[in-house]
Short mmCIF file of C-alpha atoms in Angstrom, two decimals:
data_model
loop_
_atom_site.label_atom_id
_atom_site.label_comp_id
_atom_site.label_asym_id
_atom_site.label_seq_id
_atom_site.Cartn_x
_atom_site.Cartn_y
_atom_site.Cartn_z
CA GLN A 1 -10.73 14.48 55.80
CA THR A 2 -7.21 15.25 54.62
CA ALA A 3 -5.50 18.63 54.45
CA GLY A 4 -6.85 20.51 51.44
CA ASP A 5 -10.04 18.39 51.18
CA THR A 6 -13.40 20.04 51.73
CA THR A 7 -15.32 16.78 52.11
CA GLY A 8 -15.21 14.18 54.88
CA GLN A 9 -17.10 11.51 56.78
CA CYS A 10 -19.55 12.41 59.56
CA PHE A 11 -19.34 10.07 62.56
CA THR A 12 -22.97 10.35 63.71
CA SER A 13 -22.63 7.72 66.45
CA TYR A 14 -19.38 9.20 67.76
CA ASN A 15 -19.45 11.26 70.95
CA TYR A 16 -17.10 14.11 69.96
CA SER A 17 -14.85 15.64 72.54
CA ASP A 18 -11.40 16.99 71.71
CA ASP A 19 -10.41 13.47 70.66
CA CYS A 20 -10.99 11.93 67.26
CA GLN A 21 -11.63 8.39 66.03
CA PRO A 22 -8.55 6.09 65.96
CA GLY A 23 -6.38 6.96 62.97
CA TYR A 24 -7.33 10.66 63.12
CA TYR A 25 -6.12 13.71 65.06
CA SER A 26 -7.85 16.89 66.18
CA ALA A 27 -7.10 19.85 63.91
CA GLY A 28 -9.37 22.24 65.78
CA PRO A 29 -12.93 22.26 67.10
CA ASN A 30 -15.02 19.53 65.44
CA THR A 31 -12.28 18.86 62.85
CA CYS A 32 -10.47 15.53 62.58
CA LEU A 33 -7.77 14.86 60.00
CA LYS A 34 -6.23 11.51 59.05
CA CYS A 35 -2.98 10.38 60.71
CA HIS A 36 -0.16 8.83 58.69
CA SER A 37 -1.21 5.26 57.80
CA SER A 38 1.31 3.78 60.28
CA CYS A 39 -0.26 5.65 63.25
CA GLN A 40 -3.23 4.62 65.38
CA ARG A 41 -2.99 7.87 67.37
CA CYS A 42 -0.99 10.95 66.32
CA THR A 43 -0.53 14.69 66.68
CA ASP A 44 -0.58 15.47 62.92
CA SER A 45 -0.23 13.70 59.57
CA ASP A 46 3.60 13.53 59.62
CA VAL A 47 5.16 10.03 59.73
CA SER A 48 7.13 10.98 62.87
CA SER A 49 4.06 12.20 64.80
CA CYS A 50 2.77 8.82 65.97
CA LEU A 51 1.72 8.38 69.60
CA GLU A 52 0.64 4.77 69.02
CA CYS A 53 1.12 2.41 66.07
CA SER A 54 -1.74 1.11 63.92
CA SER A 55 -0.37 -2.43 63.68
CA GLN A 56 0.56 -4.97 66.36
CA ALA A 57 3.47 -5.82 64.03
CA SER A 58 4.96 -2.34 64.51
CA MET A 59 7.02 -0.70 67.24
CA LEU A 60 7.12 3.02 68.12
CA TYR A 61 10.63 4.45 67.67
CA LYS A 62 11.56 7.58 69.64
CA THR A 63 14.74 9.68 69.61
CA THR A 64 14.90 10.14 73.41
CA SER A 65 12.98 8.75 76.39
CA GLY A 66 11.42 12.21 76.90
CA ASP A 67 9.80 12.18 73.46
CA THR A 68 6.05 11.60 73.37
CA MET A 69 5.89 10.70 69.68
CA GLY A 70 7.93 8.95 67.02
CA ASN A 71 7.89 6.73 63.91
CA CYS A 72 6.18 3.35 63.68
CA LEU A 73 8.39 0.74 62.04
CA PRO A 74 7.85 -3.01 61.53
CA VAL A 75 8.93 -5.45 64.24
CA ASP A 76 12.33 -6.92 63.35
CA PRO A 77 11.78 -10.59 62.40
CA GLU A 78 15.18 -11.61 63.86
CA THR A 79 14.73 -9.93 67.24
CA SER A 80 10.90 -10.06 67.49
CA GLY A 81 11.09 -6.47 68.69
CA CYS A 82 13.13 -3.37 67.93
CA GLN A 83 15.38 -3.24 64.90
CA TYR A 84 19.16 -3.35 65.33
CA GLU A 85 20.74 -0.30 67.00
CA PHE A 86 17.62 0.15 69.18
CA TYR A 87 16.42 -1.43 72.43
CA GLU A 88 12.91 -2.02 73.76
CA THR A 89 11.87 -0.14 76.90
CA ALA A 90 9.57 -1.44 79.63
CA ASP A 91 6.85 0.74 78.01
CA HIS A 92 7.32 -1.21 74.71
CA PHE A 93 8.79 1.48 72.51
CA CYS A 94 12.24 1.61 70.91
CA LEU A 95 15.11 3.95 71.80
CA PRO A 96 18.58 4.22 70.23
CA CYS A 97 21.45 2.13 71.61
CA GLY A 98 24.73 3.80 72.50
CA SER A 99 27.26 4.61 69.80
CA GLY A 100 28.68 1.52 68.04
CA CYS A 101 26.12 -0.94 69.46
CA LYS A 102 24.26 -3.33 67.18
CA THR A 103 22.22 -4.65 70.11
CA CYS A 104 22.09 -3.33 73.67
CA LEU A 105 20.34 -3.41 77.03
CA ASN A 106 19.79 0.36 77.22
CA GLY A 107 21.05 3.62 75.69
CA SER A 108 24.35 3.67 77.55
CA SER A 109 27.52 3.17 75.50
CA ASN A 110 28.50 0.51 78.09
CA SER A 111 25.35 -1.60 77.53
CA CYS A 112 26.22 -3.14 74.14
CA THR A 113 25.52 -6.86 73.78
CA SER A 114 26.91 -6.88 70.22
CA CYS A 115 28.70 -4.31 68.07
CA LEU A 116 28.26 -2.93 64.58
CA THR A 117 30.62 -4.42 61.98
CA GLY A 118 34.10 -2.98 62.42
CA THR A 119 33.46 -1.83 65.99
CA PRO A 120 35.49 -3.73 68.62
CA PHE A 121 33.61 -5.26 71.58
CA ILE A 122 35.22 -4.45 74.95
CA HIS A 123 33.88 -6.71 77.71
CA HIS A 124 33.35 -4.96 81.06
CA THR A 125 33.86 -7.11 84.14
#
């Protein structure tokens, strides 16, 4: 069921708790609404409310490591992981690199492995 709809599918073989089928989120007792199409699990239908991505070819992008949800974006074909300006965490989600980094090891401004065009690379020894 989507917001505004009055019809929906009944999952007769589903053991309902507070959780919904994959691709849906709980909108109250016995009510499941559809997640954004990029989300396997979510908190609402917004594109930035994903808890888990619906495709193996997607990565979950968060703003900070404390965030529990984010956007699902395609895996970068060049890096086989996070898109430029993001790095992959041990938990397999993407966080922003430090300022000026094209690629990095972590979110620190000293962890750049390459820089955005026009940004000088300063090697730390």
